[in-house]
mmCIF file of C-alpha atoms in Angstrom:
data_model
loop_
_atom_site.group_PDB
_atom_site.id
_atom_site.type_symbol
_atom_site.label_atom_id
_atom_site.label_comp_id
_atom_site.label_asym_id
_atom_site.label_seq_id
_atom_site.Cartn_x
_atom_site.Cartn_y
_atom_site.Cartn_z
ATOM 1 C CA MET A 270 142.319 94.575 116.304
ATOM 2 C CA ALA A 271 140.414 91.517 115.017
ATOM 3 C CA VAL A 272 137.334 90.236 116.969
ATOM 4 C CA ASP A 273 135.941 86.702 117.139
ATOM 5 C CA VAL A 274 132.423 87.576 115.809
ATOM 6 C CA PRO A 275 132.280 88.099 112.036
ATOM 7 C CA ILE A 276 130.653 91.201 110.588
ATOM 8 C CA ASP A 277 127.150 90.472 109.316
ATOM 9 C CA VAL A 278 126.718 90.436 105.578
ATOM 10 C CA ALA A 279 123.875 92.787 104.554
ATOM 11 C CA VAL A 280 121.095 91.159 102.654
ATOM 12 C CA PRO A 281 117.531 92.309 102.043
ATOM 13 C CA LEU A 282 115.038 90.750 104.354
ATOM 14 C CA PRO A 283 112.572 88.200 102.925
ATOM 15 C CA ARG A 284 109.290 89.533 101.749
ATOM 16 C CA ARG A 285 106.192 88.462 103.649
ATOM 17 C CA SER A 286 103.350 88.991 101.239
ATOM 18 C CA ARG A 287 101.074 86.460 99.581
ATOM 19 C CA GLN A 288 101.471 85.894 95.891
ATOM 20 C CA ALA A 289 99.000 87.553 93.409
ATOM 21 C CA ARG A 290 98.338 86.149 89.919
ATOM 22 C CA ILE A 291 97.866 88.483 86.962
ATOM 23 C CA CYS A 292 96.338 86.680 84.037
ATOM 24 C CA TRP A 293 95.480 87.331 80.458
ATOM 25 C CA GLY A 294 94.487 84.505 78.098
ATOM 26 C CA ASP A 295 96.621 81.494 79.137
ATOM 27 C CA ARG A 296 99.429 83.755 80.374
ATOM 28 C CA VAL A 297 100.243 84.483 83.965
ATOM 29 C CA VAL A 298 102.693 86.852 85.784
ATOM 30 C CA THR A 299 102.979 86.406 89.508
ATOM 31 C CA VAL A 300 103.699 89.174 91.946
ATOM 32 C CA GLY A 301 104.556 88.796 95.580
ATOM 33 C CA GLY A 302 105.416 85.717 97.574
ATOM 34 C CA ASP A 303 108.605 84.172 96.183
ATOM 35 C CA ALA A 304 108.232 86.012 92.823
ATOM 36 C CA PRO A 305 110.946 88.480 91.921
ATOM 37 C CA VAL A 306 110.132 92.160 92.616
ATOM 38 C CA ARG A 307 108.508 93.311 89.419
ATOM 39 C CA VAL A 308 109.229 96.496 87.488
ATOM 40 C CA GLN A 309 106.295 98.357 86.084
ATOM 41 C CA SER A 310 105.652 101.606 84.329
ATOM 42 C CA MET A 311 102.812 103.667 82.723
ATOM 43 C CA THR A 312 102.318 105.097 79.328
ATOM 44 C CA ASN A 313 101.639 108.847 78.842
ATOM 45 C CA THR A 314 99.896 108.474 75.441
ATOM 46 C CA ASP A 315 96.311 109.025 74.755
ATOM 47 C CA THR A 316 95.065 105.487 74.921
ATOM 48 C CA SER A 317 92.546 106.035 72.074
ATOM 49 C CA ASP A 318 95.710 106.460 69.846
ATOM 50 C CA THR A 319 95.969 102.749 69.457
ATOM 51 C CA ILE A 320 99.180 102.547 67.431
ATOM 52 C CA GLY A 321 100.912 105.247 69.519
ATOM 53 C CA THR A 322 99.994 103.544 72.749
ATOM 54 C CA ALA A 323 101.070 100.102 71.482
ATOM 55 C CA ILE A 324 104.426 101.515 70.426
ATOM 56 C CA GLN A 325 105.098 103.049 73.774
ATOM 57 C CA VAL A 326 104.084 99.927 75.621
ATOM 58 C CA LYS A 327 106.423 97.960 73.379
ATOM 59 C CA GLU A 328 109.256 100.387 74.101
ATOM 60 C CA LEU A 329 108.591 100.280 77.845
ATOM 61 C CA ALA A 330 108.436 96.412 77.802
ATOM 62 C CA GLN A 331 111.638 96.157 75.865
ATOM 63 C CA ALA A 332 113.350 98.486 78.321
ATOM 64 C CA GLY A 333 112.416 96.030 81.094
ATOM 65 C CA SER A 334 108.907 96.922 82.327
ATOM 66 C CA GLU A 335 107.177 93.655 83.229
ATOM 67 C CA LEU A 336 103.768 95.229 83.630
ATOM 68 C CA VAL A 337 102.497 98.351 81.749
ATOM 69 C CA ARG A 338 99.603 100.569 82.919
ATOM 70 C CA ILE A 339 97.521 102.555 80.504
ATOM 71 C CA THR A 340 94.887 105.203 81.171
ATOM 72 C CA VAL A 341 91.227 104.204 80.603
ATOM 73 C CA ASN A 342 89.244 107.360 81.212
ATOM 74 C CA THR A 343 86.896 107.747 78.240
ATOM 75 C CA PRO A 344 84.660 105.479 76.070
ATOM 76 C CA GLU A 345 87.203 106.038 73.237
ATOM 77 C CA ALA A 346 90.048 104.782 75.415
ATOM 78 C CA ALA A 347 87.955 101.791 76.619
ATOM 79 C CA GLN A 348 87.197 100.883 72.954
ATOM 80 C CA ALA A 349 90.835 101.102 72.011
ATOM 81 C CA VAL A 350 92.118 98.804 74.784
ATOM 82 C CA PRO A 351 91.415 95.385 72.942
ATOM 83 C CA HIS A 352 92.961 96.865 69.747
ATOM 84 C CA VAL A 353 96.102 97.796 71.764
ATOM 85 C CA ARG A 354 96.242 94.260 73.096
ATOM 86 C CA GLU A 355 95.858 92.842 69.591
ATOM 87 C CA GLN A 356 98.556 95.138 68.273
ATOM 88 C CA LEU A 357 100.986 94.047 70.982
ATOM 89 C CA ASP A 358 100.262 90.361 70.353
ATOM 90 C CA ARG A 359 101.009 90.821 66.681
ATOM 91 C CA MET A 360 104.405 92.479 67.620
ATOM 92 C CA GLY A 361 105.197 89.612 70.022
ATOM 93 C CA ILE A 362 105.107 91.860 73.170
ATOM 94 C CA ASP A 363 103.997 89.563 75.811
ATOM 95 C CA VAL A 364 103.376 92.110 78.589
ATOM 96 C CA PRO A 365 100.209 92.395 80.774
ATOM 97 C CA LEU A 366 98.229 95.629 80.422
ATOM 98 C CA ILE A 367 96.828 97.380 83.448
ATOM 99 C CA GLY A 368 93.855 99.643 83.160
ATOM 100 C CA ASP A 369 94.015 102.787 85.267
ATOM 101 C CA PHE A 370 90.496 103.867 86.259
ATOM 102 C CA HIS A 371 89.143 106.955 88.120
ATOM 103 C CA TYR A 372 85.612 108.239 88.616
ATOM 104 C CA ASN A 373 83.952 106.279 85.774
ATOM 105 C CA GLY A 374 85.622 102.843 85.848
ATOM 106 C CA HIS A 375 82.451 101.032 86.870
ATOM 107 C CA ARG A 376 80.683 102.355 83.762
ATOM 108 C CA LEU A 377 83.486 101.773 81.315
ATOM 109 C CA LEU A 378 84.058 98.182 82.469
ATOM 110 C CA SER A 379 80.346 97.504 82.274
ATOM 111 C CA ASP A 380 79.736 99.169 78.907
ATOM 112 C CA TYR A 381 82.871 97.829 77.137
ATOM 113 C CA PRO A 382 83.333 94.163 78.082
ATOM 114 C CA ASP A 383 85.970 93.671 75.439
ATOM 115 C CA CYS A 384 88.092 96.248 77.400
ATOM 116 C CA ALA A 385 87.395 94.385 80.652
ATOM 117 C CA ARG A 386 88.486 91.145 79.160
ATOM 118 C CA ALA A 387 91.633 92.484 77.322
ATOM 119 C CA LEU A 388 93.079 94.072 80.419
ATOM 120 C CA SER A 389 95.154 91.894 82.842
ATOM 121 C CA LYS A 390 94.581 93.949 85.967
ATOM 122 C CA TYR A 391 92.437 96.924 87.043
ATOM 123 C CA ARG A 392 93.748 99.755 89.220
ATOM 124 C CA ILE A 393 90.931 101.115 91.330
ATOM 125 C CA ASN A 394 91.359 104.255 93.488
ATOM 126 C CA PRO A 395 88.806 104.026 96.336
ATOM 127 C CA GLY A 396 88.903 107.741 96.715
ATOM 128 C CA ASN A 397 87.521 108.201 93.216
ATOM 129 C CA VAL A 398 84.767 105.643 92.897
ATOM 130 C CA GLY A 399 81.794 107.694 94.063
ATOM 131 C CA LYS A 400 80.693 109.497 97.187
ATOM 132 C CA GLY A 401 78.130 108.494 99.829
ATOM 133 C CA ASP A 402 76.022 105.499 99.070
ATOM 134 C CA LYS A 403 77.497 105.256 95.547
ATOM 135 C CA HIS A 404 80.949 104.547 96.856
ATOM 136 C CA ASP A 405 80.381 100.891 97.886
ATOM 137 C CA ARG A 406 78.056 100.159 95.020
ATOM 138 C CA GLN A 407 80.463 101.396 92.334
ATOM 139 C CA PHE A 408 83.489 99.952 93.941
ATOM 140 C CA GLY A 409 81.625 96.613 94.279
ATOM 141 C CA GLN A 410 80.574 96.760 90.694
ATOM 142 C CA MET A 411 84.233 96.950 89.534
ATOM 143 C CA ILE A 412 85.179 94.096 91.818
ATOM 144 C CA GLU A 413 82.427 91.889 90.474
ATOM 145 C CA ILE A 414 83.564 92.546 86.898
ATOM 146 C CA ALA A 415 87.167 91.696 87.892
ATOM 147 C CA MET A 416 85.858 88.330 89.297
ATOM 148 C CA ARG A 417 83.792 87.660 86.205
ATOM 149 C CA TRP A 418 86.833 87.952 83.924
ATOM 150 C CA ASN A 419 89.375 86.506 86.464
ATOM 151 C CA LYS A 420 91.372 89.774 86.710
ATOM 152 C CA ALA A 421 93.569 91.007 89.520
ATOM 153 C CA VAL A 422 92.987 94.470 91.048
ATOM 154 C CA ARG A 423 95.276 96.993 92.545
ATOM 155 C CA ILE A 424 93.496 99.047 95.226
ATOM 156 C CA GLY A 425 95.614 102.123 94.880
ATOM 157 C CA VAL A 426 95.176 104.882 97.416
ATOM 158 C CA ASN A 427 96.829 108.275 96.842
ATOM 159 C CA TRP A 428 97.078 111.029 99.370
ATOM 160 C CA GLY A 429 96.195 113.534 96.643
ATOM 161 C CA SER A 430 92.840 111.919 96.114
ATOM 162 C CA LEU A 431 92.086 110.394 99.463
ATOM 163 C CA ASP A 432 88.515 109.462 100.435
ATOM 164 C CA GLN A 433 87.483 112.670 102.142
ATOM 165 C CA GLU A 434 84.618 111.101 104.066
ATOM 166 C CA LEU A 435 86.938 108.574 105.626
ATOM 167 C CA LEU A 436 89.520 111.242 106.421
ATOM 168 C CA ALA A 437 86.853 113.478 108.059
ATOM 169 C CA SER A 438 85.711 110.564 110.178
ATOM 170 C CA LEU A 439 89.231 109.832 111.371
ATOM 171 C CA MET A 440 89.865 113.457 112.126
ATOM 172 C CA ASP A 441 86.670 113.687 114.108
ATOM 173 C CA ALA A 442 87.658 110.489 116.073
ATOM 174 C CA ASN A 443 91.166 111.947 116.601
ATOM 175 C CA SER A 444 89.653 115.137 118.163
ATOM 176 C CA ARG A 445 88.292 113.034 120.968
ATOM 177 C CA ARG A 446 91.653 111.479 121.805
ATOM 178 C CA THR A 447 93.593 112.673 124.871
ATOM 179 C CA PRO A 448 95.954 113.906 123.649
ATOM 180 C CA PRO A 449 94.994 113.994 119.927
ATOM 181 C CA TRP A 450 97.463 112.817 117.321
ATOM 182 C CA ASP A 451 99.167 115.222 115.053
ATOM 183 C CA ALA A 452 97.571 115.645 111.636
ATOM 184 C CA LYS A 453 100.219 113.594 109.641
ATOM 185 C CA PRO A 454 99.625 110.286 111.637
ATOM 186 C CA VAL A 455 95.941 110.710 111.037
ATOM 187 C CA MET A 456 96.658 111.061 107.318
ATOM 188 C CA TYR A 457 98.701 107.929 107.365
ATOM 189 C CA GLU A 458 96.019 106.093 109.084
ATOM 190 C CA ALA A 459 93.465 107.243 106.570
ATOM 191 C CA LEU A 460 95.664 105.990 103.691
ATOM 192 C CA ILE A 461 96.115 102.568 105.188
ATOM 193 C CA ALA A 462 92.595 102.192 106.294
ATOM 194 C CA SER A 463 91.260 103.087 102.970
ATOM 195 C CA ALA A 464 93.454 100.509 101.330
ATOM 196 C CA VAL A 465 92.977 97.607 103.789
ATOM 197 C CA GLU A 466 89.230 98.122 104.374
ATOM 198 C CA SER A 467 88.621 98.266 100.617
ATOM 199 C CA ALA A 468 90.545 95.053 100.085
ATOM 200 C CA ARG A 469 88.541 93.283 102.952
ATOM 201 C CA PHE A 470 85.341 94.577 101.416
ATOM 202 C CA ALA A 471 86.454 93.105 98.066
ATOM 203 C CA GLU A 472 87.021 89.767 99.758
ATOM 204 C CA SER A 473 83.688 89.942 101.387
ATOM 205 C CA ILE A 474 82.040 90.214 97.973
ATOM 206 C CA GLY A 475 83.848 87.063 97.007
ATOM 207 C CA MET A 476 87.120 88.164 95.499
ATOM 208 C CA ASN A 477 90.151 85.911 96.140
ATOM 209 C CA GLY A 478 92.720 87.785 98.239
ATOM 210 C CA ASN A 479 95.445 86.419 96.081
ATOM 211 C CA GLN A 480 94.190 88.664 93.226
ATOM 212 C CA ILE A 481 94.430 91.820 95.267
ATOM 213 C CA LEU A 482 97.449 94.209 95.461
ATOM 214 C CA LEU A 483 97.587 97.327 97.552
ATOM 215 C CA SER A 484 99.289 100.687 97.313
ATOM 216 C CA CYS A 485 99.392 103.846 99.378
ATOM 217 C CA LYS A 486 101.139 106.514 97.355
ATOM 218 C CA VAL A 487 102.609 109.647 98.794
ATOM 219 C CA SER A 488 105.238 112.010 97.424
ATOM 220 C CA GLY A 489 107.639 112.333 100.441
ATOM 221 C CA VAL A 490 110.333 109.818 101.270
ATOM 222 C CA GLN A 491 109.943 109.634 105.028
ATOM 223 C CA ASP A 492 106.118 109.595 104.536
ATOM 224 C CA LEU A 493 106.357 106.614 102.219
ATOM 225 C CA VAL A 494 108.569 104.716 104.594
ATOM 226 C CA SER A 495 106.262 105.337 107.453
ATOM 227 C CA VAL A 496 103.099 104.452 105.578
ATOM 228 C CA TYR A 497 104.491 101.226 104.108
ATOM 229 C CA ARG A 498 106.092 99.912 107.216
ATOM 230 C CA ALA A 499 102.686 100.240 108.964
ATOM 231 C CA LEU A 500 100.817 98.842 105.970
ATOM 232 C CA ALA A 501 103.081 95.748 105.815
ATOM 233 C CA LYS A 502 102.257 95.088 109.500
ATOM 234 C CA ARG A 503 98.509 95.405 108.877
ATOM 235 C CA CYS A 504 98.162 92.983 105.917
ATOM 236 C CA ASP A 505 99.906 90.444 103.827
ATOM 237 C CA TYR A 506 98.534 91.552 100.399
ATOM 238 C CA ALA A 507 101.196 91.978 97.633
ATOM 239 C CA LEU A 508 102.321 95.620 97.683
ATOM 240 C CA HIS A 509 102.921 98.116 94.772
ATOM 241 C CA LEU A 510 105.662 100.474 95.931
ATOM 242 C CA GLY A 511 106.576 103.884 94.733
ATOM 243 C CA LEU A 512 106.471 107.597 95.327
ATOM 244 C CA THR A 513 103.671 109.389 93.552
ATOM 245 C CA GLU A 514 104.790 112.534 91.599
ATOM 246 C CA ALA A 515 108.424 111.815 92.479
ATOM 247 C CA GLY A 516 109.596 114.678 90.327
ATOM 248 C CA MET A 517 111.961 115.353 87.406
ATOM 249 C CA GLY A 518 115.572 114.375 86.766
ATOM 250 C CA THR A 519 117.967 113.938 89.669
ATOM 251 C CA LYS A 520 115.286 114.900 92.240
ATOM 252 C CA GLY A 521 112.901 112.218 91.272
ATOM 253 C CA THR A 522 115.714 109.637 90.819
ATOM 254 C CA VAL A 523 117.246 110.302 94.196
ATOM 255 C CA ALA A 524 113.968 110.443 96.179
ATOM 256 C CA SER A 525 112.733 107.140 94.554
ATOM 257 C CA SER A 526 116.004 105.422 95.143
ATOM 258 C CA ALA A 527 116.181 106.536 98.786
ATOM 259 C CA ALA A 528 112.623 105.538 99.635
ATOM 260 C CA LEU A 529 112.450 102.345 97.651
ATOM 261 C CA GLY A 530 115.860 101.261 98.821
ATOM 262 C CA ILE A 531 115.005 101.491 102.512
ATOM 263 C CA LEU A 532 111.721 99.581 102.139
ATOM 264 C CA LEU A 533 112.938 96.830 99.778
ATOM 265 C CA GLN A 534 115.961 96.206 102.116
ATOM 266 C CA GLU A 535 113.307 95.631 104.832
ATOM 267 C CA GLY A 536 111.432 93.094 102.714
ATOM 268 C CA ILE A 537 108.598 95.516 101.844
ATOM 269 C CA GLY A 538 107.446 95.874 98.231
ATOM 270 C CA ASP A 539 106.527 93.330 95.557
ATOM 271 C CA THR A 540 106.304 95.558 92.401
ATOM 272 C CA ILE A 541 107.778 99.000 91.992
ATOM 273 C CA ARG A 542 107.296 102.050 89.815
ATOM 274 C CA VAL A 543 109.522 105.090 89.625
ATOM 275 C CA SER A 544 107.110 107.814 88.768
ATOM 276 C CA LEU A 545 109.471 110.322 86.970
ATOM 277 C CA THR A 546 108.379 113.374 85.157
ATOM 278 C CA PRO A 547 110.244 113.019 81.875
ATOM 279 C CA GLN A 548 112.659 115.873 80.908
ATOM 280 C CA PRO A 549 111.702 117.563 77.745
ATOM 281 C CA GLY A 550 112.588 115.091 74.867
ATOM 282 C CA GLU A 551 113.538 112.324 77.322
ATOM 283 C CA SER A 552 112.392 108.831 76.719
ATOM 284 C CA ARG A 553 109.612 107.469 78.907
ATOM 285 C CA ASN A 554 111.950 104.414 79.380
ATOM 286 C CA GLN A 555 114.118 106.228 81.805
ATOM 287 C CA GLU A 556 111.868 105.427 84.696
ATOM 288 C CA VAL A 557 112.104 101.764 83.873
ATOM 289 C CA VAL A 558 115.931 101.966 83.726
ATOM 290 C CA ILE A 559 116.016 103.581 87.186
ATOM 291 C CA ALA A 560 113.598 101.093 88.745
ATOM 292 C CA SER A 561 115.729 98.183 87.357
ATOM 293 C CA GLU A 562 118.938 99.781 88.645
ATOM 294 C CA ILE A 563 117.481 100.174 92.112
ATOM 295 C CA LEU A 564 116.735 96.441 92.205
ATOM 296 C CA GLN A 565 120.081 95.569 90.675
ATOM 297 C CA ALA A 566 121.966 97.744 93.111
ATOM 298 C CA LEU A 567 120.273 96.043 96.026
ATOM 299 C CA GLY A 568 121.180 92.605 94.621
ATOM 300 C CA LEU A 569 117.510 91.679 94.291
ATOM 301 C CA ARG A 570 117.489 91.330 90.444
ATOM 302 C CA SER A 571 119.822 91.400 87.557
ATOM 303 C CA PHE A 572 118.563 93.090 84.399
ATOM 304 C CA VAL A 573 121.677 94.155 82.390
ATOM 305 C CA PRO A 574 125.406 93.484 82.759
ATOM 306 C CA SER A 575 126.865 95.911 85.404
ATOM 307 C CA VAL A 576 129.739 98.236 84.387
ATOM 308 C CA THR A 577 132.055 99.192 87.225
ATOM 309 C CA ALA A 578 133.950 102.443 86.475
ATOM 310 C CA CYS A 579 136.119 104.925 88.558
ATOM 311 C CA PRO A 580 134.935 108.503 88.930
ATOM 312 C CA GLY A 581 138.208 109.917 87.632
ATOM 313 C CA CYS A 582 140.781 112.094 89.423
ATOM 314 C CA GLY A 583 144.043 113.941 88.735
ATOM 315 C CA ARG A 584 145.544 110.698 87.520
ATOM 316 C CA THR A 585 142.932 110.449 84.733
ATOM 317 C CA THR A 586 143.019 113.681 82.911
ATOM 318 C CA SER A 587 142.212 111.866 79.692
ATOM 319 C CA THR A 588 138.534 111.179 78.912
ATOM 320 C CA THR A 589 139.316 107.898 77.225
ATOM 321 C CA PHE A 590 137.947 105.768 80.121
ATOM 322 C CA GLN A 591 134.761 107.928 80.293
ATOM 323 C CA VAL A 592 134.109 107.499 76.571
ATOM 324 C CA LEU A 593 134.785 103.747 76.675
ATOM 325 C CA THR A 594 132.547 103.305 79.814
ATOM 326 C CA GLN A 595 129.699 105.053 78.105
ATOM 327 C CA GLN A 596 130.213 103.078 74.842
ATOM 328 C CA ILE A 597 130.247 99.737 76.710
ATOM 329 C CA ASP A 598 127.305 100.630 78.892
ATOM 330 C CA ASN A 599 125.163 101.764 75.916
ATOM 331 C CA PHE A 600 126.238 98.744 73.897
ATOM 332 C CA LEU A 601 125.209 96.264 76.619
ATOM 333 C CA ARG A 602 121.818 97.905 77.180
ATOM 334 C CA GLU A 603 121.012 98.117 73.380
ATOM 335 C CA GLN A 604 121.792 94.437 72.953
ATOM 336 C CA MET A 605 119.825 93.212 75.909
ATOM 337 C CA PRO A 606 116.454 92.746 74.137
ATOM 338 C CA VAL A 607 118.114 90.185 71.817
ATOM 339 C CA TRP A 608 120.614 88.819 74.340
ATOM 340 C CA ARG A 609 117.959 88.175 76.986
ATOM 341 C CA GLU A 610 116.636 85.428 74.717
ATOM 342 C CA GLN A 611 119.867 84.497 72.993
ATOM 343 C CA TYR A 612 122.262 84.281 76.033
ATOM 344 C CA PRO A 613 120.479 83.296 79.209
ATOM 345 C CA GLY A 614 122.234 84.572 82.247
ATOM 346 C CA VAL A 615 124.095 87.408 80.486
ATOM 347 C CA GLU A 616 122.379 89.954 82.762
ATOM 348 C CA THR A 617 124.695 88.787 85.535
ATOM 349 C CA LEU A 618 127.818 89.708 83.658
ATOM 350 C CA LYS A 619 130.182 92.188 85.471
ATOM 351 C CA VAL A 620 132.459 94.450 83.404
ATOM 352 C CA ALA A 621 135.036 96.846 84.725
ATOM 353 C CA VAL A 622 136.397 99.848 82.811
ATOM 354 C CA MET A 623 139.035 101.637 85.022
ATOM 355 C CA GLY A 624 140.974 104.747 84.383
ATOM 356 C CA CYS A 625 144.424 104.195 85.948
ATOM 357 C CA ILE A 626 146.699 101.624 87.626
ATOM 358 C CA VAL A 627 145.732 102.449 91.288
ATOM 359 C CA ASN A 628 142.430 100.433 91.499
ATOM 360 C CA GLY A 629 142.228 99.314 87.856
ATOM 361 C CA PRO A 630 143.922 95.951 87.949
ATOM 362 C CA GLY A 631 142.202 94.942 91.210
ATOM 363 C CA GLU A 632 138.655 95.940 90.082
ATOM 364 C CA SER A 633 139.231 94.345 86.756
ATOM 365 C CA LYS A 634 140.224 91.039 88.491
ATOM 366 C CA HIS A 635 136.936 91.166 90.548
ATOM 367 C CA ALA A 636 134.848 91.553 87.402
ATOM 368 C CA ASP A 637 134.191 88.873 84.830
ATOM 369 C CA ILE A 638 135.988 90.966 82.261
ATOM 370 C CA GLY A 639 137.795 94.198 82.790
ATOM 371 C CA ILE A 640 140.248 96.672 81.345
ATOM 372 C CA SER A 641 142.604 99.040 83.106
ATOM 373 C CA LEU A 642 143.324 101.985 80.843
ATOM 374 C CA PRO A 643 146.473 104.070 81.281
ATOM 375 C CA GLY A 644 146.219 107.060 83.503
ATOM 376 C CA THR A 645 148.122 110.316 83.199
ATOM 377 C CA GLY A 646 151.881 109.622 82.942
ATOM 378 C CA GLU A 647 151.434 105.872 82.765
ATOM 379 C CA ALA A 648 152.641 103.639 79.988
ATOM 380 C CA PRO A 649 150.281 103.605 77.022
ATOM 381 C CA ALA A 650 149.108 100.054 77.684
ATOM 382 C CA ALA A 651 145.630 98.662 78.757
ATOM 383 C CA PRO A 652 145.861 95.135 80.320
ATOM 384 C CA VAL A 653 142.591 93.094 79.919
ATOM 385 C CA PHE A 654 141.555 90.741 82.621
ATOM 386 C CA ILE A 655 139.267 87.802 81.981
ATOM 387 C CA ASP A 656 137.849 85.675 84.811
ATOM 388 C CA GLY A 657 140.401 87.158 87.239
ATOM 389 C CA GLU A 658 143.491 86.644 85.124
ATOM 390 C CA LYS A 659 145.479 88.993 82.848
ATOM 391 C CA ARG A 660 145.000 87.617 79.367
ATOM 392 C CA LEU A 661 146.272 90.301 76.973
ATOM 393 C CA THR A 662 147.318 94.004 76.696
ATOM 394 C CA LEU A 663 145.835 96.465 74.256
ATOM 395 C CA ARG A 664 147.702 99.290 72.780
ATOM 396 C CA GLY A 665 147.195 101.973 70.136
ATOM 397 C CA GLU A 666 144.270 104.099 68.931
ATOM 398 C CA HIS A 667 141.608 101.350 68.699
ATOM 399 C CA ILE A 668 141.538 100.049 72.291
ATOM 400 C CA ALA A 669 137.790 100.824 72.621
ATOM 401 C CA GLN A 670 136.763 98.926 69.532
ATOM 402 C CA GLU A 671 139.011 96.008 70.321
ATOM 403 C CA PHE A 672 137.722 95.739 73.912
ATOM 404 C CA GLN A 673 134.125 95.698 72.775
ATOM 405 C CA VAL A 674 134.929 92.809 70.437
ATOM 406 C CA ILE A 675 136.550 91.036 73.331
ATOM 407 C CA VAL A 676 133.368 91.556 75.444
ATOM 408 C CA GLU A 677 131.183 90.298 72.623
ATOM 409 C CA ASN A 678 133.312 87.171 72.197
ATOM 410 C CA TYR A 679 133.343 86.483 75.926
ATOM 411 C CA ILE A 680 129.494 86.736 76.066
ATOM 412 C CA ARG A 681 129.122 84.456 73.081
ATOM 413 C CA ASN A 682 131.542 81.806 74.485
ATOM 414 C CA ARG A 683 130.250 81.881 78.067
ATOM 415 C CA PHE A 684 126.522 82.372 77.697
ATOM 416 C CA GLY A 685 126.061 80.930 74.287
ATOM 417 C CA ALA A 686 127.209 77.622 75.850
ATOM 418 C CA ALA A 687 124.491 77.953 78.425
ATOM 419 C CA GLU A 688 121.928 78.303 75.664
ATOM 420 C CA LEU A 689 123.143 75.121 73.915
ATOM 421 C CA GLU A 690 122.961 73.196 77.173
ATOM 422 C CA ASN A 691 119.312 74.152 77.486
#
């Protein structure tokens, strides 16, 4: 029975963070505020291998990574950083480089100013910047260098390398509570306190809060949700979101999708990374694809045309629709590095490749362009729908090739016109 109150339409809540500016040369990428949620990734090359690192950065950027982090852990790596930047500029890869520092970042940034200048942002782990009286001095040294070169910083806390002195202090204070908290909430508090207090210390030195991002990385889905909900209430810094050590394959994909999906829907998170362990022989780009798909599935961003396809059933014993779906999806992704510039807006395209007459025509009408392939026992005909209307029917052995040409022509006619108008 119908009711008078309409059902709410689910939309992600607006983000509440301030905007951070990541600069290199005269170029700027914004994170937080009203900027889109950014996708980022990290290389797994030895940074001292300048060419190998530049090639992987290029591949990640072309896959959709808008920021790329590289390890800077040795003098050789620090010396290589400006050459990596130069190589990327020669290749026309306009992506900011983030330096990942642990233990010796204060020395490397001081000893290799060309490295400090070439990077766009520094990742500082407050649990790994020195112990005792060295902690504030070495952390402060890195902040001062960031200010000198006008660089943003991510203060990135990780529960695998948490400041043990801070944790011990909080555990000691907890023992005097009546009743004391369980150990896990104390761990959460240590993560958040480390991040927020470090950020406030950086501001007390003179750093602009709009150049500070925070992260509190954990590897459990519910832990991440708990920590970031609390972190978002305690500050308005831009937040880097992601599970640390998410895992391999479906485990890492599902865990990251679950955790990030919950938080992004609540308006928490300004830049994300899916920290996948690559399967043997798998491209590093896979984590970028998954991060992009999470944002696209939530309706927050569009990166590549979406392909709707049915899962198959007893009506679709032929694999024709599976093969065509894979071909179209691969084709669209492969073309995006060129199409992104050539056909503005093409990433919003919706394509449907359906396997039988049950939902095929309806889904095809909802898409910009769709095809309903014949299922088991159906007439060997494949109607094609364009902008909600049936335009033609394909038959024969070359349906896949003919449909791909139709998709190409549609993109050229629709989005090429948008390019001409600009």
